Amino acid sequence: MNVVAIGWDRTVLELKMYFREKEAVFFSFVFPIMMLAMFSVIFSHQFSDKGDTEGVNAARFFLPGMVAAGVMLTSFQSMALSVAVERDDGTLKRLRSTPMPPVAYFLGKVGLVALTSLAQFALLIAMARLAFGVQLPTDAGHWLTFAWVFLLGVATGTVLGIAYSSLASSSRSVGAVVIAPTLILQFISGVYFAFTDLPLWLKQVASVFPLKWIAQGMRSVFFPGDWQTREMAGTWEPGRTAVVLAVWLLAGLLVCARTFRWTKRGTT
């Protein structure tokens, strides 16, 4: 069998294992969908009472942030948690001793992230449109922007998650090591709050990390065009978004190449 075929088999296996882990499915797959539904209902009156929202209801306002959070959760968080656990319980060591090409393992992880991210996005969009009447983009340009932001975000989150998994000393500590910083980044990156409402120094901190740029890219897709004046630079900054995500992607690949281990610390 060739590497691609083995990678696809690994993807199918990864999907089966993923959906058997109820906690992982909830916190990485269901959580953004549930939060979008809750925020859309809780804050609906605040948007209906304003006259300057230009057709942006609560669901449309929170949609870009939840899409960005979903990308980060299904890629970065899922990879960091699963790879750390598989390293700690010896799964990676056993896989490395089989004839399976190492690249097939990573293809399986990439396939898992790609399919779960797309499925999550489809559910977010379907709920936003059907349940809350969100106006979706109708031109190819906005969807092209979505495509490259989504793909760059998923790729960046995946390699960073695999690289970050090496920080956990054991599977018992991996939850705190991964979930806490991910949650903090969501609060300061324009996911749960309007990015314009944050203090300047928090905006500058958030601008260092990928999630802020994924969320900003998604806002450029789903928000009215003139809302870009509310951003820090007064524009959607698509070029800078691409550069920042590409830099983090390359950095993640370099760190993965230097730090990835098939065995846990202290073993061979």
PDB file of N, CA and C in Angstrom, residues 65-140:
ATOM      1  N   GLY A  65     -15.873  34.816  15.353  1.00  0.00           N
ATOM      2  CA  GLY A  65     -15.074  34.384  16.490  1.00  0.00           C
ATOM      3  C   GLY A  65     -15.232  32.906  16.779  1.00  0.00           C
ATOM      4  N   MET A  66     -16.453  32.396  16.652  1.00  0.00           N
ATOM      5  CA  MET A  66     -16.686  30.980  16.923  1.00  0.00           C
ATOM      6  C   MET A  66     -16.080  30.099  15.837  1.00  0.00           C
ATOM      7  N   VAL A  67     -16.092  30.572  14.592  1.00  0.00           N
ATOM      8  CA  VAL A  67     -15.427  29.822  13.523  1.00  0.00           C
ATOM      9  C   VAL A  67     -13.925  29.773  13.792  1.00  0.00           C
ATOM     10  N   ALA A  68     -13.347  30.919  14.183  1.00  0.00           N
ATOM     11  CA  ALA A  68     -11.916  30.961  14.490  1.00  0.00           C
ATOM     12  C   ALA A  68     -11.583  30.075  15.684  1.00  0.00           C
ATOM     13  N   ALA A  69     -12.409  30.133  16.724  1.00  0.00           N
ATOM     14  CA  ALA A  69     -12.181  29.282  17.897  1.00  0.00           C
ATOM     15  C   ALA A  69     -12.294  27.816  17.521  1.00  0.00           C
ATOM     16  N   GLY A  70     -13.262  27.491  16.666  1.00  0.00           N
ATOM     17  CA  GLY A  70     -13.413  26.104  16.231  1.00  0.00           C
ATOM     18  C   GLY A  70     -12.190  25.606  15.493  1.00  0.00           C
ATOM     19  N   VAL A  71     -11.625  26.455  14.626  1.00  0.00           N
ATOM     20  CA  VAL A  71     -10.399  26.087  13.916  1.00  0.00           C
ATOM     21  C   VAL A  71      -9.282  25.778  14.911  1.00  0.00           C
ATOM     22  N   MET A  72      -9.125  26.645  15.910  1.00  0.00           N
ATOM     23  CA  MET A  72      -8.043  26.452  16.881  1.00  0.00           C
ATOM     24  C   MET A  72      -8.283  25.229  17.773  1.00  0.00           C
ATOM     25  N   LEU A  73      -9.536  24.996  18.154  1.00  0.00           N
ATOM     26  CA  LEU A  73      -9.833  23.871  19.038  1.00  0.00           C
ATOM     27  C   LEU A  73      -9.685  22.534  18.321  1.00  0.00           C
ATOM     28  N   THR A  74     -10.189  22.445  17.087  1.00  0.00           N
ATOM     29  CA  THR A  74     -10.111  21.171  16.372  1.00  0.00           C
ATOM     30  C   THR A  74      -8.707  20.890  15.846  1.00  0.00           C
ATOM     31  N   SER A  75      -7.887  21.912  15.740  1.00  0.00           N
ATOM     32  CA  SER A  75      -6.514  21.690  15.259  1.00  0.00           C
ATOM     33  C   SER A  75      -5.522  21.708  16.419  1.00  0.00           C
ATOM     34  N   PHE A  76      -5.260  22.880  16.967  1.00  0.00           N
ATOM     35  CA  PHE A  76      -4.245  23.018  18.005  1.00  0.00           C
ATOM     36  C   PHE A  76      -4.566  22.190  19.241  1.00  0.00           C
ATOM     37  N   GLN A  77      -5.735  22.409  19.830  1.00  0.00           N
ATOM     38  CA  GLN A  77      -6.048  21.722  21.082  1.00  0.00           C
ATOM     39  C   GLN A  77      -6.160  20.220  20.898  1.00  0.00           C
ATOM     40  N   SER A  78      -6.853  19.781  19.849  1.00  0.00           N
ATOM     41  CA  SER A  78      -7.016  18.344  19.620  1.00  0.00           C
ATOM     42  C   SER A  78      -5.676  17.659  19.403  1.00  0.00           C
ATOM     43  N   MET A  79      -4.802  18.275  18.600  1.00  0.00           N
ATOM     44  CA  MET A  79      -3.503  17.675  18.326  1.00  0.00           C
ATOM     45  C   MET A  79      -2.625  17.648  19.570  1.00  0.00           C
ATOM     46  N   ALA A  80      -2.574  18.748  20.295  1.00  0.00           N
ATOM     47  CA  ALA A  80      -1.733  18.807  21.484  1.00  0.00           C
ATOM     48  C   ALA A  80      -2.153  17.753  22.506  1.00  0.00           C
ATOM     49  N   LEU A  81      -3.456  17.605  22.709  1.00  0.00           N
ATOM     50  CA  LEU A  81      -3.948  16.638  23.690  1.00  0.00           C
ATOM     51  C   LEU A  81      -3.737  15.202  23.225  1.00  0.00           C
ATOM     52  N   SER A  82      -4.143  14.909  21.987  1.00  0.00           N
ATOM     53  CA  SER A  82      -4.105  13.519  21.531  1.00  0.00           C
ATOM     54  C   SER A  82      -2.683  13.008  21.357  1.00  0.00           C
ATOM     55  N   VAL A  83      -1.795  13.819  20.780  1.00  0.00           N
ATOM     56  CA  VAL A  83      -0.420  13.370  20.571  1.00  0.00           C
ATOM     57  C   VAL A  83       0.291  13.171  21.902  1.00  0.00           C
ATOM     58  N   ALA A  84       0.049  14.070  22.870  1.00  0.00           N
ATOM     59  CA  ALA A  84       0.680  13.925  24.187  1.00  0.00           C
ATOM     60  C   ALA A  84       0.219  12.642  24.870  1.00  0.00           C
ATOM     61  N   VAL A  85      -1.077  12.344  24.781  1.00  0.00           N
ATOM     62  CA  VAL A  85      -1.604  11.129  25.403  1.00  0.00           C
ATOM     63  C   VAL A  85      -1.048   9.889  24.704  1.00  0.00           C
ATOM     64  N   GLU A  86      -1.013   9.898  23.379  1.00  0.00           N
ATOM     65  CA  GLU A  86      -0.506   8.741  22.632  1.00  0.00           C
ATOM     66  C   GLU A  86       0.977   8.520  22.894  1.00  0.00           C
ATOM     67  N   ARG A  87       1.717   9.594  23.120  1.00  0.00           N
ATOM     68  CA  ARG A  87       3.137   9.439  23.466  1.00  0.00           C
ATOM     69  C   ARG A  87       3.284   8.850  24.869  1.00  0.00           C
ATOM     70  N   ASP A  88       2.453   9.314  25.792  1.00  0.00           N
ATOM     71  CA  ASP A  88       2.579   8.891  27.178  1.00  0.00           C
ATOM     72  C   ASP A  88       2.151   7.443  27.384  1.00  0.00           C
ATOM     73  N   ASP A  89       1.103   6.993  26.669  1.00  0.00           N
ATOM     74  CA  ASP A  89       0.637   5.612  26.881  1.00  0.00           C
ATOM     75  C   ASP A  89       1.347   4.595  25.989  1.00  0.00           C
ATOM     76  N   GLY A  90       2.333   5.041  25.211  1.00  0.00           N
ATOM     77  CA  GLY A  90       3.130   4.113  24.420  1.00  0.00           C
ATOM     78  C   GLY A  90       2.608   3.842  23.028  1.00  0.00           C
ATOM     79  N   THR A  91       1.493   4.482  22.639  1.00  0.00           N
ATOM     80  CA  THR A  91       0.930   4.256  21.308  1.00  0.00           C
ATOM     81  C   THR A  91       1.915   4.670  20.217  1.00  0.00           C
ATOM     82  N   LEU A  92       2.534   5.838  20.378  1.00  0.00           N
ATOM     83  CA  LEU A  92       3.482   6.303  19.357  1.00  0.00           C
ATOM     84  C   LEU A  92       4.671   5.356  19.238  1.00  0.00           C
ATOM     85  N   LYS A  93       5.151   4.864  20.358  1.00  0.00           N
ATOM     86  CA  LYS A  93       6.293   3.953  20.335  1.00  0.00           C
ATOM     87  C   LYS A  93       5.946   2.674  19.578  1.00  0.00           C
ATOM     88  N   ARG A  94       4.729   2.157  19.824  1.00  0.00           N
ATOM     89  CA  ARG A  94       4.305   0.938  19.134  1.00  0.00           C
ATOM     90  C   ARG A  94       4.118   1.183  17.644  1.00  0.00           C
ATOM     91  N   LEU A  95       3.553   2.339  17.290  1.00  0.00           N
ATOM     92  CA  LEU A  95       3.370   2.658  15.871  1.00  0.00           C
ATOM     93  C   LEU A  95       4.705   2.792  15.158  1.00  0.00           C
ATOM     94  N   ARG A  96       5.679   3.359  15.856  1.00  0.00           N
ATOM     95  CA  ARG A  96       6.998   3.564  15.239  1.00  0.00           C
ATOM     96  C   ARG A  96       7.693   2.238  14.958  1.00  0.00           C
ATOM     97  N   SER A  97       7.339   1.212  15.720  1.00  0.00           N
ATOM     98  CA  SER A  97       7.980  -0.096  15.530  1.00  0.00           C
ATOM     99  C   SER A  97       7.306  -0.931  14.447  1.00  0.00           C
ATOM    100  N   THR A  98       6.216  -0.426  13.871  1.00  0.00           N
ATOM    101  CA  THR A  98       5.519  -1.143  12.803  1.00  0.00           C
ATOM    102  C   THR A  98       6.073  -0.718  11.447  1.00  0.00           C
ATOM    103  N   PRO A  99       5.725  -1.434  10.393  1.00  0.00           N
ATOM    104  CA  PRO A  99       6.195  -1.034   9.042  1.00  0.00           C
ATOM    105  C   PRO A  99       5.521   0.222   8.499  1.00  0.00           C
ATOM    106  N   MET A 100       4.538   0.760   9.216  1.00  0.00           N
ATOM    107  CA  MET A 100       3.840   1.948   8.730  1.00  0.00           C
ATOM    108  C   MET A 100       4.804   3.124   8.580  1.00  0.00           C
ATOM    109  N   PRO A 101       4.820   3.782   7.415  1.00  0.00           N
ATOM    110  CA  PRO A 101       5.679   4.967   7.251  1.00  0.00           C
ATOM    111  C   PRO A 101       5.293   6.053   8.255  1.00  0.00           C
ATOM    112  N   PRO A 102       6.246   6.696   8.892  1.00  0.00           N
ATOM    113  CA  PRO A 102       5.917   7.744   9.874  1.00  0.00           C
ATOM    114  C   PRO A 102       5.030   8.840   9.308  1.00  0.00           C
ATOM    115  N   VAL A 103       5.214   9.176   8.024  1.00  0.00           N
ATOM    116  CA  VAL A 103       4.420  10.253   7.446  1.00  0.00           C
ATOM    117  C   VAL A 103       2.941   9.899   7.401  1.00  0.00           C
ATOM    118  N   ALA A 104       2.613   8.590   7.350  1.00  0.00           N
ATOM    119  CA  ALA A 104       1.211   8.182   7.325  1.00  0.00           C
ATOM    120  C   ALA A 104       0.514   8.547   8.629  1.00  0.00           C
ATOM    121  N   TYR A 105       1.243   8.497   9.735  1.00  0.00           N
ATOM    122  CA  TYR A 105       0.673   8.893  11.025  1.00  0.00           C
ATOM    123  C   TYR A 105       0.251  10.362  10.986  1.00  0.00           C
ATOM    124  N   PHE A 106       1.128  11.206  10.466  1.00  0.00           N
ATOM    125  CA  PHE A 106       0.828  12.639  10.401  1.00  0.00           C
ATOM    126  C   PHE A 106      -0.257  12.939   9.375  1.00  0.00           C
ATOM    127  N   LEU A 107      -0.305  12.166   8.287  1.00  0.00           N
ATOM    128  CA  LEU A 107      -1.394  12.333   7.327  1.00  0.00           C
ATOM    129  C   LEU A 107      -2.739  12.006   7.974  1.00  0.00           C
ATOM    130  N   GLY A 108      -2.748  11.000   8.816  1.00  0.00           N
ATOM    131  CA  GLY A 108      -3.973  10.657   9.528  1.00  0.00           C
ATOM    132  C   GLY A 108      -4.431  11.781  10.439  1.00  0.00           C
ATOM    133  N   LYS A 109      -3.480  12.417  11.130  1.00  0.00           N
ATOM    134  CA  LYS A 109      -3.819  13.545  12.001  1.00  0.00           C
ATOM    135  C   LYS A 109      -4.332  14.733  11.187  1.00  0.00           C
ATOM    136  N   VAL A 110      -3.665  15.015  10.074  1.00  0.00           N
ATOM    137  CA  VAL A 110      -4.090  16.123   9.215  1.00  0.00           C
ATOM    138  C   VAL A 110      -5.490  15.859   8.663  1.00  0.00           C
ATOM    139  N   GLY A 111      -5.738  14.631   8.247  1.00  0.00           N
ATOM    140  CA  GLY A 111      -7.063  14.272   7.744  1.00  0.00           C
ATOM    141  C   GLY A 111      -8.129  14.420   8.814  1.00  0.00           C
ATOM    142  N   LEU A 112      -7.817  14.013  10.041  1.00  0.00           N
ATOM    143  CA  LEU A 112      -8.755  14.167  11.150  1.00  0.00           C
ATOM    144  C   LEU A 112      -9.108  15.634  11.358  1.00  0.00           C
ATOM    145  N   VAL A 113      -8.092  16.476  11.432  1.00  0.00           N
ATOM    146  CA  VAL A 113      -8.321  17.904  11.676  1.00  0.00           C
ATOM    147  C   VAL A 113      -9.111  18.533  10.530  1.00  0.00           C
ATOM    148  N   ALA A 114      -8.745  18.223   9.297  1.00  0.00           N
ATOM    149  CA  ALA A 114      -9.419  18.816   8.143  1.00  0.00           C
ATOM    150  C   ALA A 114     -10.900  18.454   8.115  1.00  0.00           C
ATOM    151  N   LEU A 115     -11.213  17.182   8.323  1.00  0.00           N
ATOM    152  CA  LEU A 115     -12.602  16.743   8.234  1.00  0.00           C
ATOM    153  C   LEU A 115     -13.443  17.245   9.402  1.00  0.00           C
ATOM    154  N   THR A 116     -12.897  17.203  10.612  1.00  0.00           N
ATOM    155  CA  THR A 116     -13.667  17.689  11.760  1.00  0.00           C
ATOM    156  C   THR A 116     -13.853  19.207  11.693  1.00  0.00           C
ATOM    157  N   SER A 117     -12.847  19.927  11.220  1.00  0.00           N
ATOM    158  CA  SER A 117     -12.968  21.385  11.099  1.00  0.00           C
ATOM    159  C   SER A 117     -14.030  21.755  10.079  1.00  0.00           C
ATOM    160  N   LEU A 118     -14.030  21.059   8.940  1.00  0.00           N
ATOM    161  CA  LEU A 118     -15.034  21.339   7.911  1.00  0.00           C
ATOM    162  C   LEU A 118     -16.435  20.986   8.401  1.00  0.00           C
ATOM    163  N   ALA A 119     -16.566  19.865   9.082  1.00  0.00           N
ATOM    164  CA  ALA A 119     -17.876  19.468   9.599  1.00  0.00           C
ATOM    165  C   ALA A 119     -18.371  20.475  10.632  1.00  0.00           C
ATOM    166  N   GLN A 120     -17.485  20.921  11.492  1.00  0.00           N
ATOM    167  CA  GLN A 120     -17.869  21.901  12.509  1.00  0.00           C
ATOM    168  C   GLN A 120     -18.290  23.216  11.859  1.00  0.00           C
ATOM    169  N   PHE A 121     -17.527  23.670  10.860  1.00  0.00           N
ATOM    170  CA  PHE A 121     -17.879  24.905  10.172  1.00  0.00           C
ATOM    171  C   PHE A 121     -19.236  24.773   9.492  1.00  0.00           C
ATOM    172  N   ALA A 122     -19.502  23.645   8.858  1.00  0.00           N
ATOM    173  CA  ALA A 122     -20.785  23.442   8.188  1.00  0.00           C
ATOM    174  C   ALA A 122     -21.936  23.529   9.184  1.00  0.00           C
ATOM    175  N   LEU A 123     -21.751  22.963  10.374  1.00  0.00           N
ATOM    176  CA  LEU A 123     -22.802  23.026  11.390  1.00  0.00           C
ATOM    177  C   LEU A 123     -22.983  24.447  11.917  1.00  0.00           C
ATOM    178  N   LEU A 124     -21.865  25.166  12.116  1.00  0.00           N
ATOM    179  CA  LEU A 124     -21.955  26.558  12.563  1.00  0.00           C
ATOM    180  C   LEU A 124     -22.719  27.413  11.556  1.00  0.00           C
ATOM    181  N   ILE A 125     -22.367  27.272  10.282  1.00  0.00           N
ATOM    182  CA  ILE A 125     -23.012  28.053   9.237  1.00  0.00           C
ATOM    183  C   ILE A 125     -24.490  27.683   9.113  1.00  0.00           C
ATOM    184  N   ALA A 126     -24.784  26.391   9.168  1.00  0.00           N
ATOM    185  CA  ALA A 126     -26.170  25.948   9.037  1.00  0.00           C
ATOM    186  C   ALA A 126     -27.020  26.490  10.179  1.00  0.00           C
ATOM    187  N   MET A 127     -26.507  26.422  11.396  1.00  0.00           N
ATOM    188  CA  MET A 127     -27.267  26.923  12.535  1.00  0.00           C
ATOM    189  C   MET A 127     -27.428  28.436  12.463  1.00  0.00           C
ATOM    190  N   ALA A 128     -26.332  29.150  12.112  1.00  0.00           N
ATOM    191  CA  ALA A 128     -26.401  30.605  12.026  1.00  0.00           C
ATOM    192  C   ALA A 128     -27.432  31.049  10.986  1.00  0.00           C
ATOM    193  N   ARG A 129     -27.454  30.371   9.861  1.00  0.00           N
ATOM    194  CA  ARG A 129     -28.366  30.749   8.780  1.00  0.00           C
ATOM    195  C   ARG A 129     -29.800  30.323   9.065  1.00  0.00           C
ATOM    196  N   LEU A 130     -29.990  29.061   9.429  1.00  0.00           N
ATOM    197  CA  LEU A 130     -31.339  28.519   9.557  1.00  0.00           C
ATOM    198  C   LEU A 130     -32.020  28.916  10.853  1.00  0.00           C
ATOM    199  N   ALA A 131     -31.257  28.968  11.946  1.00  0.00           N
ATOM    200  CA  ALA A 131     -31.864  29.265  13.245  1.00  0.00           C
ATOM    201  C   ALA A 131     -31.908  30.756  13.557  1.00  0.00           C
ATOM    202  N   PHE A 132     -30.916  31.523  13.042  1.00  0.00           N
ATOM    203  CA  PHE A 132     -30.829  32.929  13.431  1.00  0.00           C
ATOM    204  C   PHE A 132     -30.841  33.900  12.243  1.00  0.00           C
ATOM    205  N   GLY A 133     -31.016  33.385  11.032  1.00  0.00           N
ATOM    206  CA  GLY A 133     -31.163  34.240   9.873  1.00  0.00           C
ATOM    207  C   GLY A 133     -29.954  35.074   9.522  1.00  0.00           C
ATOM    208  N   VAL A 134     -28.764  34.573   9.779  1.00  0.00           N
ATOM    209  CA  VAL A 134     -27.543  35.319   9.490  1.00  0.00           C
ATOM    210  C   VAL A 134     -27.365  35.467   7.981  1.00  0.00           C
ATOM    211  N   GLN A 135     -27.021  36.680   7.547  1.00  0.00           N
ATOM    212  CA  GLN A 135     -26.747  36.924   6.135  1.00  0.00           C
ATOM    213  C   GLN A 135     -25.333  36.431   5.806  1.00  0.00           C
ATOM    214  N   LEU A 136     -25.238  35.488   4.899  1.00  0.00           N
ATOM    215  CA  LEU A 136     -23.952  34.920   4.519  1.00  0.00           C
ATOM    216  C   LEU A 136     -23.433  35.593   3.245  1.00  0.00           C
ATOM    217  N   PRO A 137     -22.120  35.572   3.028  1.00  0.00           N
ATOM    218  CA  PRO A 137     -21.556  36.170   1.812  1.00  0.00           C
ATOM    219  C   PRO A 137     -22.123  35.490   0.563  1.00  0.00           C
ATOM    220  N   THR A 138     -22.310  36.287  -0.475  1.00  0.00           N
ATOM    221  CA  THR A 138     -22.851  35.745  -1.719  1.00  0.00           C
ATOM    222  C   THR A 138     -21.864  35.831  -2.881  1.00  0.00           C
ATOM    223  N   ASP A 139     -20.706  36.460  -2.664  1.00  0.00           N
ATOM    224  CA  ASP A 139     -19.737  36.612  -3.753  1.00  0.00           C
ATOM    225  C   ASP A 139     -18.546  35.686  -3.530  1.00  0.00           C
ATOM    226  N   ALA A 140     -17.876  35.358  -4.630  1.00  0.00           N
ATOM    227  CA  ALA A 140     -16.752  34.422  -4.572  1.00  0.00           C
ATOM    228  C   ALA A 140     -15.558  34.990  -3.818  1.00  0.00           C
TER     229      ALA A 140
END
